[in-house]
Amino acid sequence: EVQLLESGGGLVQPGGSLRLSCAASGFTFSSYSMSWVRQAPGKGLEWVSAISGSARSTYYADSVKGRFTISRDNSKNTLYLQMNSLRAEDTALYYCAKDPKLRCSIDYWGQGTLVTVSS
Amino acid sequence: QSVLTQPPSVSAAPGQKVTISCSGSNSNIGNNYVSWYRQLPGTAPKLLIYEDNKRPSGIPDRFSGSKSGTSATLGITGLQTGDEADYYCGTWDNSLSGGVFGGGTKLTVL
């Protein structure tokens, strides 16, 4: 059974940093691309970033480019999202997602971790 | 403003059929597969349809997907009160080099 467990969310001041983690199990992690998708309170889904299984390819939404960095540790079956220069508009539930074809073709989602950016 | 356009809401009676549209462009729907997701209140999204019209195991055949040109459609037959949820379409956008979602459609089963 595929399981994705996010952690690392919390309250941070504008301009601050957070690192999200996603522990994956139930599949061969290194063989699959992964993505982060966020959902602001009461809003729709917003694709944030994606990374290939080998980590050779990464992609970012314009809204986070230059501030967020996606990475993975295949030896630990863990996906990361380093978030710097956080803004109020980054406040959202962040979902880790398995994305087999690296084309926003998500087949499994985690339960999400909440990031709140506020002073 | 979402790259993919969905109606904000649709409604139908139990047992009836409903369709939800998702409109895009050649840079996204026109040249990439579309997926559909259902999000029940307070839960994570769940995959309903992938590669335009394929259902994952465990998804009943009441759910169907289709695509024509730069538009995709999700169909749900035999509506149940448990189908009340938000539905999202998603795909890749070649111009943006990133994923895109529709704004979501709230389904009400009257």
PDB file of C-alpha atoms in Angstrom:
ATOM      1  CA  GLU A   1       0.000   0.000   0.000  1.00  0.00           C
ATOM      2  CA  VAL A   2       1.339   3.383  -1.028  1.00  0.00           C
ATOM      3  CA  GLN A   3       1.786   5.757   1.894  1.00  0.00           C
ATOM      4  CA  LEU A   4       2.992   9.340   1.824  1.00  0.00           C
ATOM      5  CA  LEU A   5       3.502  11.081   5.148  1.00  0.00           C
ATOM      6  CA  GLU A   6       4.310  14.784   5.161  1.00  0.00           C
ATOM      7  CA  SER A   7       5.879  16.663   8.045  1.00  0.00           C
ATOM      8  CA  GLY A   8       7.607  19.938   8.768  1.00  0.00           C
ATOM      9  CA  GLY A   9       4.739  22.379   8.481  1.00  0.00           C
ATOM     10  CA  GLY A  10       4.061  25.075  11.038  1.00  0.00           C
ATOM     11  CA  LEU A  11       3.824  28.783  11.715  1.00  0.00           C
ATOM     12  CA  VAL A  12       6.598  30.956  10.280  1.00  0.00           C
ATOM     13  CA  GLN A  13       7.066  34.707   9.936  1.00  0.00           C
ATOM     14  CA  PRO A  14       7.164  36.388   6.533  1.00  0.00           C
ATOM     15  CA  GLY A  15      10.653  36.100   5.100  1.00  0.00           C
ATOM     16  CA  GLY A  16      11.335  32.936   7.072  1.00  0.00           C
ATOM     17  CA  SER A  17      12.153  29.406   5.967  1.00  0.00           C
ATOM     18  CA  LEU A  18      10.760  25.911   6.415  1.00  0.00           C
ATOM     19  CA  ARG A  19      11.693  22.497   5.111  1.00  0.00           C
ATOM     20  CA  LEU A  20       8.930  20.015   4.401  1.00  0.00           C
ATOM     21  CA  SER A  21       9.569  16.292   4.294  1.00  0.00           C
ATOM     22  CA  CYS A  22       7.564  13.439   2.833  1.00  0.00           C
ATOM     23  CA  ALA A  23       8.301   9.866   3.876  1.00  0.00           C
ATOM     24  CA  ALA A  24       7.235   7.409   1.211  1.00  0.00           C
ATOM     25  CA  SER A  25       6.545   3.693   1.474  1.00  0.00           C
ATOM     26  CA  GLY A  26       4.777   0.916  -0.388  1.00  0.00           C
ATOM     27  CA  PHE A  27       6.509   1.448  -3.741  1.00  0.00           C
ATOM     28  CA  THR A  28      10.001   1.676  -5.220  1.00  0.00           C
ATOM     29  CA  PHE A  29      10.564   5.339  -4.424  1.00  0.00           C
ATOM     30  CA  SER A  30      13.566   5.893  -6.680  1.00  0.00           C
ATOM     31  CA  SER A  31      11.627   4.724  -9.731  1.00  0.00           C
ATOM     32  CA  TYR A  32       8.987   7.420  -9.559  1.00  0.00           C
ATOM     33  CA  SER A  33       8.745  11.144 -10.019  1.00  0.00           C
ATOM     34  CA  MET A  34       7.238  13.091  -7.149  1.00  0.00           C
ATOM     35  CA  SER A  35       5.442  16.407  -6.806  1.00  0.00           C
ATOM     36  CA  TRP A  36       4.313  18.976  -4.277  1.00  0.00           C
ATOM     37  CA  VAL A  37       0.847  20.493  -4.617  1.00  0.00           C
ATOM     38  CA  ARG A  38      -0.621  23.084  -2.277  1.00  0.00           C
ATOM     39  CA  GLN A  39      -4.085  24.265  -1.371  1.00  0.00           C
ATOM     40  CA  ALA A  40      -4.672  27.607   0.289  1.00  0.00           C
ATOM     41  CA  PRO A  41      -7.530  27.683   2.824  1.00  0.00           C
ATOM     42  CA  GLY A  42     -10.833  27.459   0.990  1.00  0.00           C
ATOM     43  CA  LYS A  43      -9.132  27.520  -2.426  1.00  0.00           C
ATOM     44  CA  GLY A  44      -8.317  25.087  -5.199  1.00  0.00           C
ATOM     45  CA  LEU A  45      -5.261  22.988  -5.936  1.00  0.00           C
ATOM     46  CA  GLU A  46      -2.037  24.650  -7.075  1.00  0.00           C
ATOM     47  CA  TRP A  47       0.856  22.625  -8.495  1.00  0.00           C
ATOM     48  CA  VAL A  48       4.124  23.728  -6.856  1.00  0.00           C
ATOM     49  CA  SER A  49       7.046  21.591  -7.981  1.00  0.00           C
ATOM     50  CA  ALA A  50       8.092  18.219  -9.356  1.00  0.00           C
ATOM     51  CA  ILE A  51      11.232  16.091  -9.447  1.00  0.00           C
ATOM     52  CA  SER A  52      12.208  13.058 -11.501  1.00  0.00           C
ATOM     53  CA  GLY A  53      13.080   9.747  -9.887  1.00  0.00           C
ATOM     54  CA  SER A  54      16.800  10.300 -10.404  1.00  0.00           C
ATOM     55  CA  ALA A  55      16.520  13.965  -9.283  1.00  0.00           C
ATOM     56  CA  ARG A  56      18.124  15.021 -12.569  1.00  0.00           C
ATOM     57  CA  SER A  57      15.048  17.032 -13.570  1.00  0.00           C
ATOM     58  CA  THR A  58      13.182  19.546 -11.451  1.00  0.00           C
ATOM     59  CA  TYR A  59      10.323  21.892 -12.249  1.00  0.00           C
ATOM     60  CA  TYR A  60       8.749  24.815 -10.396  1.00  0.00           C
ATOM     61  CA  ALA A  61       5.676  26.992 -10.586  1.00  0.00           C
ATOM     62  CA  ASP A  62       6.509  30.606 -11.388  1.00  0.00           C
ATOM     63  CA  SER A  63       5.044  31.623  -8.022  1.00  0.00           C
ATOM     64  CA  VAL A  64       7.787  29.776  -6.123  1.00  0.00           C
ATOM     65  CA  LYS A  65      10.699  29.757  -8.563  1.00  0.00           C
ATOM     66  CA  GLY A  66      13.868  31.038  -6.948  1.00  0.00           C
ATOM     67  CA  ARG A  67      12.446  30.637  -3.435  1.00  0.00           C
ATOM     68  CA  PHE A  68      11.602  26.930  -3.151  1.00  0.00           C
ATOM     69  CA  THR A  69      13.862  23.945  -3.845  1.00  0.00           C
ATOM     70  CA  ILE A  70      12.629  20.394  -4.330  1.00  0.00           C
ATOM     71  CA  SER A  71      14.964  17.492  -3.607  1.00  0.00           C
ATOM     72  CA  ARG A  72      14.892  13.841  -2.673  1.00  0.00           C
ATOM     73  CA  ASP A  73      16.976  11.251  -0.862  1.00  0.00           C
ATOM     74  CA  ASN A  74      16.308   7.914  -2.511  1.00  0.00           C
ATOM     75  CA  SER A  75      18.298   6.081   0.159  1.00  0.00           C
ATOM     76  CA  LYS A  76      15.796   7.369   2.735  1.00  0.00           C
ATOM     77  CA  ASN A  77      12.676   7.213   0.530  1.00  0.00           C
ATOM     78  CA  THR A  78      12.086  10.855   1.371  1.00  0.00           C
ATOM     79  CA  LEU A  79      11.028  13.898  -0.642  1.00  0.00           C
ATOM     80  CA  TYR A  80      11.797  17.437   0.513  1.00  0.00           C
ATOM     81  CA  LEU A  81      10.679  20.976  -0.171  1.00  0.00           C
ATOM     82  CA  GLN A  82      12.939  23.740   1.100  1.00  0.00           C
ATOM     83  CA  MET A  83      10.938  26.944   1.301  1.00  0.00           C
ATOM     84  CA  ASN A  84      12.746  30.267   1.704  1.00  0.00           C
ATOM     85  CA  SER A  85      11.598  33.899   1.675  1.00  0.00           C
ATOM     86  CA  LEU A  86       8.124  32.799   2.646  1.00  0.00           C
ATOM     87  CA  ARG A  87       5.199  35.104   1.986  1.00  0.00           C
ATOM     88  CA  ALA A  88       1.678  35.287   3.373  1.00  0.00           C
ATOM     89  CA  GLU A  89       0.388  33.927   0.064  1.00  0.00           C
ATOM     90  CA  ASP A  90       2.389  30.716   0.623  1.00  0.00           C
ATOM     91  CA  THR A  91      -0.002  29.823   3.470  1.00  0.00           C
ATOM     92  CA  ALA A  92      -1.537  26.506   2.453  1.00  0.00           C
ATOM     93  CA  LEU A  93      -1.848  22.792   3.039  1.00  0.00           C
ATOM     94  CA  TYR A  94       1.073  21.222   1.200  1.00  0.00           C
ATOM     95  CA  TYR A  95       0.510  17.780  -0.305  1.00  0.00           C
ATOM     96  CA  CYS A  96       3.212  15.356  -1.299  1.00  0.00           C
ATOM     97  CA  ALA A  97       2.192  13.362  -4.360  1.00  0.00           C
ATOM     98  CA  LYS A  98       3.422  10.414  -6.401  1.00  0.00           C
ATOM     99  CA  ASP A  99       3.547  11.519 -10.026  1.00  0.00           C
ATOM    100  CA  PRO A 100       4.577   8.545 -12.193  1.00  0.00           C
ATOM    101  CA  LYS A 101       5.024  10.350 -15.492  1.00  0.00           C
ATOM    102  CA  LEU A 102       6.299  13.712 -14.181  1.00  0.00           C
ATOM    103  CA  ARG A 103       3.462  15.309 -16.100  1.00  0.00           C
ATOM    104  CA  CYS A 104       1.122  16.220 -13.219  1.00  0.00           C
ATOM    105  CA  SER A 105      -0.259  12.689 -13.533  1.00  0.00           C
ATOM    106  CA  ILE A 106      -0.618  12.179  -9.796  1.00  0.00           C
ATOM    107  CA  ASP A 107      -1.876   8.794  -8.629  1.00  0.00           C
ATOM    108  CA  TYR A 108      -1.406   9.033  -4.867  1.00  0.00           C
ATOM    109  CA  TRP A 109      -1.566  11.936  -2.424  1.00  0.00           C
ATOM    110  CA  GLY A 110      -0.429  12.353   1.161  1.00  0.00           C
ATOM    111  CA  GLN A 111      -2.651  13.917   3.801  1.00  0.00           C
ATOM    112  CA  GLY A 112      -0.827  17.229   3.740  1.00  0.00           C
ATOM    113  CA  THR A 113       1.076  19.446   6.152  1.00  0.00           C
ATOM    114  CA  LEU A 114      -0.096  22.958   6.965  1.00  0.00           C
ATOM    115  CA  VAL A 115       2.183  25.938   6.451  1.00  0.00           C
ATOM    116  CA  THR A 116       1.073  29.251   7.902  1.00  0.00           C
ATOM    117  CA  VAL A 117       3.042  32.403   7.107  1.00  0.00           C
ATOM    118  CA  SER A 118       2.083  35.180   9.470  1.00  0.00           C
ATOM    119  CA  SER A 119       3.594  37.695  11.831  1.00  0.00           C
TER     120      SER A 119
ATOM    121  CA  GLN B   1      -7.181  32.650 -12.300  1.00  0.00           C
ATOM    122  CA  SER B   2      -6.623  28.980 -13.190  1.00  0.00           C
ATOM    123  CA  VAL B   3      -5.071  27.918 -16.494  1.00  0.00           C
ATOM    124  CA  LEU B   4      -7.779  25.263 -16.861  1.00  0.00           C
ATOM    125  CA  THR B   5     -11.397  26.413 -16.688  1.00  0.00           C
ATOM    126  CA  GLN B   6     -14.058  24.422 -14.836  1.00  0.00           C
ATOM    127  CA  PRO B   7     -17.575  25.449 -13.868  1.00  0.00           C
ATOM    128  CA  PRO B   8     -17.642  26.489 -10.201  1.00  0.00           C
ATOM    129  CA  SER B   9     -20.583  24.250  -9.418  1.00  0.00           C
ATOM    130  CA  VAL B  10     -22.905  21.628 -10.851  1.00  0.00           C
ATOM    131  CA  SER B  11     -25.868  19.848  -9.357  1.00  0.00           C
ATOM    132  CA  ALA B  12     -28.163  16.945 -10.114  1.00  0.00           C
ATOM    133  CA  ALA B  13     -30.554  14.626  -8.379  1.00  0.00           C
ATOM    134  CA  PRO B  14     -29.625  11.207  -6.956  1.00  0.00           C
ATOM    135  CA  GLY B  15     -29.489   8.571  -9.659  1.00  0.00           C
ATOM    136  CA  GLN B  16     -29.003  11.114 -12.417  1.00  0.00           C
ATOM    137  CA  LYS B  17     -25.959  11.844 -14.554  1.00  0.00           C
ATOM    138  CA  VAL B  18     -23.726  14.909 -14.466  1.00  0.00           C
ATOM    139  CA  THR B  19     -20.808  16.089 -16.557  1.00  0.00           C
ATOM    140  CA  ILE B  20     -18.021  18.447 -15.535  1.00  0.00           C
ATOM    141  CA  SER B  21     -16.042  20.242 -18.206  1.00  0.00           C
ATOM    142  CA  CYS B  22     -12.404  21.316 -18.188  1.00  0.00           C
ATOM    143  CA  SER B  23     -11.251  23.730 -20.853  1.00  0.00           C
ATOM    144  CA  GLY B  24      -7.665  24.503 -21.712  1.00  0.00           C
ATOM    145  CA  SER B  25      -5.417  25.094 -24.693  1.00  0.00           C
ATOM    146  CA  ASN B  26      -3.004  23.365 -27.051  1.00  0.00           C
ATOM    147  CA  SER B  27      -0.170  23.893 -24.594  1.00  0.00           C
ATOM    148  CA  ASN B  28      -1.887  21.777 -21.952  1.00  0.00           C
ATOM    149  CA  ILE B  29      -4.981  19.633 -22.606  1.00  0.00           C
ATOM    150  CA  GLY B  30      -4.454  19.616 -26.346  1.00  0.00           C
ATOM    151  CA  ASN B  31      -1.115  17.843 -26.043  1.00  0.00           C
ATOM    152  CA  ASN B  32      -1.071  16.110 -22.681  1.00  0.00           C
ATOM    153  CA  TYR B  33      -3.091  13.562 -20.782  1.00  0.00           C
ATOM    154  CA  VAL B  34      -5.741  14.808 -18.364  1.00  0.00           C
ATOM    155  CA  SER B  35      -6.395  13.439 -14.879  1.00  0.00           C
ATOM    156  CA  TRP B  36      -9.443  13.960 -12.707  1.00  0.00           C
ATOM    157  CA  TYR B  37      -9.505  14.039  -8.906  1.00  0.00           C
ATOM    158  CA  ARG B  38     -12.217  14.030  -6.281  1.00  0.00           C
ATOM    159  CA  GLN B  39     -11.749  15.807  -2.962  1.00  0.00           C
ATOM    160  CA  LEU B  40     -14.226  15.027  -0.221  1.00  0.00           C
ATOM    161  CA  PRO B  41     -14.503  17.679   2.510  1.00  0.00           C
ATOM    162  CA  GLY B  42     -11.496  17.684   4.802  1.00  0.00           C
ATOM    163  CA  THR B  43      -9.611  14.991   2.899  1.00  0.00           C
ATOM    164  CA  ALA B  44      -6.828  14.741   0.338  1.00  0.00           C
ATOM    165  CA  PRO B  45      -7.673  14.508  -3.361  1.00  0.00           C
ATOM    166  CA  LYS B  46      -8.111  11.055  -4.875  1.00  0.00           C
ATOM    167  CA  LEU B  47      -7.455   9.990  -8.449  1.00  0.00           C
ATOM    168  CA  LEU B  48     -10.592   9.138 -10.431  1.00  0.00           C
ATOM    169  CA  ILE B  49      -9.434   9.198 -14.050  1.00  0.00           C
ATOM    170  CA  TYR B  50      -5.959   9.191 -15.615  1.00  0.00           C
ATOM    171  CA  GLU B  51      -4.689   9.409 -19.190  1.00  0.00           C
ATOM    172  CA  ASP B  52      -7.940  11.093 -20.250  1.00  0.00           C
ATOM    173  CA  ASN B  53     -10.240   8.104 -19.818  1.00  0.00           C
ATOM    174  CA  LYS B  54      -8.673   5.323 -17.727  1.00  0.00           C
ATOM    175  CA  ARG B  55      -9.969   4.351 -14.304  1.00  0.00           C
ATOM    176  CA  PRO B  56      -7.621   3.176 -11.531  1.00  0.00           C
ATOM    177  CA  SER B  57      -8.518  -0.098  -9.900  1.00  0.00           C
ATOM    178  CA  GLY B  58     -11.271   0.384  -7.365  1.00  0.00           C
ATOM    179  CA  ILE B  59     -12.932   3.294  -9.162  1.00  0.00           C
ATOM    180  CA  PRO B  60     -16.404   2.226 -10.325  1.00  0.00           C
ATOM    181  CA  ASP B  61     -17.443   2.508 -13.956  1.00  0.00           C
ATOM    182  CA  ARG B  62     -19.949   5.201 -12.944  1.00  0.00           C
ATOM    183  CA  PHE B  63     -17.002   7.523 -13.502  1.00  0.00           C
ATOM    184  CA  SER B  64     -15.802   8.192 -17.041  1.00  0.00           C
ATOM    185  CA  GLY B  65     -13.482  10.601 -18.792  1.00  0.00           C
ATOM    186  CA  SER B  66     -13.264  11.898 -22.320  1.00  0.00           C
ATOM    187  CA  LYS B  67     -11.298  14.492 -24.246  1.00  0.00           C
ATOM    188  CA  SER B  68     -11.764  16.367 -27.475  1.00  0.00           C
ATOM    189  CA  GLY B  69      -9.221  18.887 -28.661  1.00  0.00           C
ATOM    190  CA  THR B  70      -8.504  21.285 -25.828  1.00  0.00           C
ATOM    191  CA  SER B  71     -11.384  20.239 -23.581  1.00  0.00           C
ATOM    192  CA  ALA B  72     -11.930  17.305 -21.272  1.00  0.00           C
ATOM    193  CA  THR B  73     -15.044  16.037 -19.554  1.00  0.00           C
ATOM    194  CA  LEU B  74     -15.723  13.983 -16.447  1.00  0.00           C
ATOM    195  CA  GLY B  75     -18.986  12.061 -16.384  1.00  0.00           C
ATOM    196  CA  ILE B  76     -20.643  10.599 -13.325  1.00  0.00           C
ATOM    197  CA  THR B  77     -23.719   8.409 -13.597  1.00  0.00           C
ATOM    198  CA  GLY B  78     -25.977   7.007 -10.919  1.00  0.00           C
ATOM    199  CA  LEU B  79     -25.278   9.944  -8.616  1.00  0.00           C
ATOM    200  CA  GLN B  80     -25.138   9.249  -4.899  1.00  0.00           C
ATOM    201  CA  THR B  81     -25.126  11.670  -1.991  1.00  0.00           C
ATOM    202  CA  GLY B  82     -21.618  10.425  -1.246  1.00  0.00           C
ATOM    203  CA  ASP B  83     -20.468  11.898  -4.561  1.00  0.00           C
ATOM    204  CA  GLU B  84     -20.843  15.400  -3.151  1.00  0.00           C
ATOM    205  CA  ALA B  85     -17.314  16.751  -3.340  1.00  0.00           C
ATOM    206  CA  ASP B  86     -14.990  19.070  -5.218  1.00  0.00           C
ATOM    207  CA  TYR B  87     -13.706  17.760  -8.543  1.00  0.00           C
ATOM    208  CA  TYR B  88     -10.497  18.911 -10.209  1.00  0.00           C
ATOM    209  CA  CYS B  89      -8.925  18.347 -13.595  1.00  0.00           C
ATOM    210  CA  GLY B  90      -5.163  18.479 -13.968  1.00  0.00           C
ATOM    211  CA  THR B  91      -2.536  18.171 -16.651  1.00  0.00           C
ATOM    212  CA  TRP B  92       0.891  19.386 -17.751  1.00  0.00           C
ATOM    213  CA  ASP B  93       1.451  22.655 -19.561  1.00  0.00           C
ATOM    214  CA  ASN B  94       4.256  22.603 -22.109  1.00  0.00           C
ATOM    215  CA  SER B  95       4.577  26.400 -22.246  1.00  0.00           C
ATOM    216  CA  LEU B  96       4.807  26.754 -18.470  1.00  0.00           C
ATOM    217  CA  SER B  97       6.846  23.556 -18.045  1.00  0.00           C
ATOM    218  CA  GLY B  98       4.694  22.810 -15.045  1.00  0.00           C
ATOM    219  CA  GLY B  99       1.517  21.226 -13.834  1.00  0.00           C
ATOM    220  CA  VAL B 100      -1.824  23.000 -13.972  1.00  0.00           C
ATOM    221  CA  PHE B 101      -5.190  22.373 -12.334  1.00  0.00           C
ATOM    222  CA  GLY B 102      -8.664  23.620 -12.942  1.00  0.00           C
ATOM    223  CA  GLY B 103     -10.253  25.831 -10.326  1.00  0.00           C
ATOM    224  CA  GLY B 104     -12.423  22.960  -9.125  1.00  0.00           C
ATOM    225  CA  THR B 105     -16.125  22.157  -9.432  1.00  0.00           C
ATOM    226  CA  LYS B 106     -18.365  21.634  -6.437  1.00  0.00           C
ATOM    227  CA  LEU B 107     -20.869  18.865  -7.071  1.00  0.00           C
ATOM    228  CA  THR B 108     -24.130  18.991  -5.165  1.00  0.00           C
ATOM    229  CA  VAL B 109     -26.442  15.996  -5.226  1.00  0.00           C
ATOM    230  CA  LEU B 110     -29.860  17.457  -4.523  1.00  0.00           C
TER     231      LEU B 110
END
